[in-house]
Amino acid sequence: EEYVVDQHFHRKFNLLDVGYRHGAFNNGVAMNGEEYVLNVPFVEGLDAMSMASVADYMELHLKKVGINCVNWEDKYPYHPITVFSMAYSDKFLYVNYFVRCNYLRAVNYKNNSPVAEDSCVEFFMQTPGSEEYWNFEFNCIGAINASHRKDRKHPIRLTDMELATVKRYATCGNNPFQELEGIFNWGLTIAIPFELIGVDVSKRPIEMKGNLYKCASATSMPHYLSWAPIKTDKPDFHRPEYFGKIILE
């Protein structure tokens, strides 16, 4: 039986399924050898929309990119369909995710709780000239765990006030729940303020680095997917040396 978390996103999947099976959604917009490059368009007017309207716009008008690298396939072969689109405005960097999966979990609901255990999507990024990188992690109800750091071991957690500036729209709603089994389609749209990460978009084009992930470590089918490949022996998303290029055009 198929569970449609949001009818709007069910229609979206019908389009994605065709593209996914025929290779329309590769792992990057452009690849130079092993280098993954994502060109992000400026879209005027997004800041004036509700987040639900932003999700609609991004679905209809922006290119979708697959999170398709199954880096540790021998131990974690499960590959839920996951795609994203990205855009930016004067004030925010927007990411829209769509996921189709067999298990859905959203136990964590507090700020900076371990949302990677749940049905989770993530965005790690590094601004120009910075030694630090930012990790933004979200479960399917929009709960967030975020920090900036130079390496995995020394995070500087964002405060509740800082986390509140990151806008989120989750098609699953915002109430926590235990793991469900079935076939689920869900979406999450996020907006990260440039003021938070210290980026001046008036100086565009801007070349950042980053990676996007899909994981769910405590579900019945744990998995660790990435947009740009990660060449480590075991799952580790905190590897900025494998970030791809993200260019704000």
C-alpha positions in Angstrom: 0.0 0.0 0.0 1.2 3.5 -0.8 0.9 6.3 1.7 0.7 9.8 0.2 2.0 12.2 2.8 1.0 15.1 0.6 -1.1 14.8 -2.6 0.7 17.7 -4.2 4.0 15.8 -3.8 2.4 12.6 -5.1 1.7 14.3 -8.4 5.3 15.5 -8.3 6.6 12.0 -7.9 4.8 10.7 -11.0 6.9 13.2 -13.0 10.1 12.3 -11.1 9.7 8.6 -11.5 9.9 8.9 -15.3 12.9 11.1 -15.1 14.6 9.0 -12.5 14.2 5.7 -14.4 15.5 7.3 -17.7 18.5 9.0 -16.1 17.1 12.6 -16.4 18.2 13.4 -12.8 22.0 12.9 -12.6 24.1 13.6 -9.6 25.0 17.1 -10.6 24.2 19.9 -13.1 27.7 19.7 -14.5 30.6 17.5 -13.8 34.3 18.2 -14.7 35.8 14.8 -14.3 35.3 13.9 -10.7 34.3 17.5 -9.7 30.6 18.1 -9.1 29.3 21.6 -9.9 25.9 23.0 -9.1 24.8 26.3 -10.7 22.2 28.0 -8.5 19.9 30.6 -10.1 18.8 33.9 -8.5 15.0 34.0 -8.3 13.5 37.4 -7.5 10.4 37.4 -5.3 10.9 34.2 -3.3 11.3 36.1 -0.1 7.7 37.6 -0.4 6.2 34.1 -0.8 5.0 31.7 1.9 7.2 28.7 2.2 4.4 26.5 0.8 4.3 28.8 -2.2 8.1 28.6 -2.5 7.9 24.8 -2.5 5.3 25.0 -5.3 7.4 27.4 -7.4 10.6 25.3 -7.0 8.8 22.1 -8.0 7.4 23.6 -11.1 10.2 25.8 -12.4 13.6 24.6 -11.2 15.9 21.8 -12.3 15.9 18.8 -10.0 19.2 17.1 -9.1 19.6 13.6 -7.7 21.2 12.6 -4.4 22.3 9.3 -5.9 25.8 8.4 -4.6 25.5 5.2 -2.5 29.0 5.4 -1.2 28.9 2.4 1.2 26.8 0.1 -0.9 28.1 -3.2 0.5 26.8 -2.4 4.0 24.1 0.2 3.2 22.6 -0.6 -0.2 19.2 1.0 0.3 18.6 3.9 -2.1 15.4 5.9 -1.5 14.7 8.2 -4.4 15.9 11.7 -3.4 16.1 14.8 -5.5 16.6 18.5 -4.7 16.4 21.9 -6.3 18.2 25.0 -5.2 17.7 28.8 -5.7 18.6 32.0 -3.9 17.2 35.5 -3.3 18.6 38.6 -1.8 18.2 37.2 1.7 18.0 33.4 1.6 19.4 30.3 0.1 16.5 27.9 -0.7 16.6 24.1 -1.0 13.6 22.0 -1.9 13.9 18.2 -1.3 11.6 15.4 -2.4 12.0 11.8 -1.0 10.3 8.5 -1.7 11.1 5.9 0.9 9.9 2.7 2.5 10.2 3.7 6.1 9.3 7.0 7.7 10.5 8.1 11.1 10.4 11.5 13.0 11.1 10.8 16.6 13.2 13.9 17.3 11.5 17.3 17.5 13.7 19.5 19.7 16.4 21.8 18.4 19.8 20.2 17.9 18.5 16.7 18.6 19.9 13.8 16.5 17.6 14.2 13.5 20.0 12.1 11.4 18.5 9.1 13.1 15.2 9.9 11.5 14.1 10.3 7.9 16.6 13.1 7.3 18.0 15.4 4.6 21.1 17.5 5.1 23.0 20.4 3.5 26.6 21.0 4.4 28.3 24.1 2.9 31.4 26.2 3.1 31.5 29.9 2.3 34.3 31.5 0.3 37.6 31.9 2.2 36.3 30.2 5.4 38.1 27.4 7.2 34.8 26.4 8.8 31.8 24.6 7.2 28.1 24.7 8.2 26.0 21.6 8.7 22.2 21.9 8.4 20.3 18.7 9.2 16.5 18.3 9.1 14.2 15.4 9.6 10.9 15.0 7.7 9.0 17.2 10.1 11.5 20.0 9.9 13.3 19.6 13.2 16.8 21.0 12.8 20.3 20.2 14.0 22.8 22.8 12.9 26.3 24.1 13.7 29.4 25.5 12.2 32.8 23.8 12.7 36.3 23.1 11.3 35.9 19.3 11.8 33.5 16.8 13.2 34.8 16.9 16.7 34.4 20.6 17.5 30.9 21.9 16.6 29.6 25.3 17.5 25.9 24.7 17.9 23.5 27.3 16.6 21.4 28.9 19.3 17.6 28.6 19.4 17.4 32.1 18.2 19.7 31.4 15.3 17.8 28.2 14.4 14.5 30.1 14.3 15.8 32.2 11.4 16.0 29.1 9.2 12.6 28.8 7.6 11.1 25.3 7.0 8.1 23.8 5.3 7.5 20.1 5.8 4.7 18.2 4.0 4.6 15.7 6.9 3.6 18.4 9.3 5.5 19.1 12.5 4.4 16.5 15.0 6.8 13.7 15.9 5.9 10.0 15.3 7.5 6.6 15.6 8.6 4.6 12.5 6.0 3.8 9.9 6.3 1.1 7.2 4.9 1.6 3.7 5.7 3.7 0.6 6.0 7.4 1.5 6.4 10.5 -0.6 7.4 13.6 1.4 9.0 17.0 0.8 10.9 19.6 2.8 11.7 23.1 1.8 14.3 25.2 3.7 15.5 28.8 3.6 18.9 29.6 5.1 19.5 33.4 5.7 22.6 34.7 4.2 23.0 37.0 7.2 23.4 33.8 9.4 26.2 32.3 7.3 27.9 35.6 6.5 27.4 35.7 2.7 27.0 39.0 0.8 25.1 38.1 -2.3 25.6 41.6 -3.8 29.0 40.3 -4.8 27.7 37.5 -7.0 28.6 35.3 -8.6 29.7 33.5 -5.5 31.5 30.2 -5.5 30.8 28.1 -2.4 31.5 24.5 -1.7 29.1 21.9 -0.3 27.3 18.6 -0.4 23.7 17.4 0.1 22.8 14.2 1.9 19.9 11.7 2.6 20.2 9.5 5.7 18.2 7.7 8.3 20.5 5.8 10.7 17.9 4.5 13.2 15.3 3.3 10.7 14.8 -0.3 9.6 16.6 0.4 6.4 19.5 2.7 7.3 21.2 4.5 4.4 23.7 7.3 3.7 23.4 9.0 0.3 25.2 12.0 -1.1 25.1 14.3 -4.1 28.9 14.4 -4.5 30.7 11.1 -3.8 32.6 10.5 -0.6 35.6 8.2 -0.7 35.8 6.9 2.9 35.7 3.4 4.3 32.6 4.1 6.4 29.8 6.7 6.4 31.1 10.1 7.2 29.4 13.3 5.9 31.8 15.6 7.7 34.4 15.5 4.9 34.7 18.9 3.3 37.5 17.7 1.1 34.8 15.9 -0.9 32.4 18.9 -1.3 31.4 19.9 -4.7 31.2 23.5 -6.1 28.0 25.5 -5.5 27.9 28.6 -7.7 25.4 31.3 -7.0 25.0 32.8 -10.4 
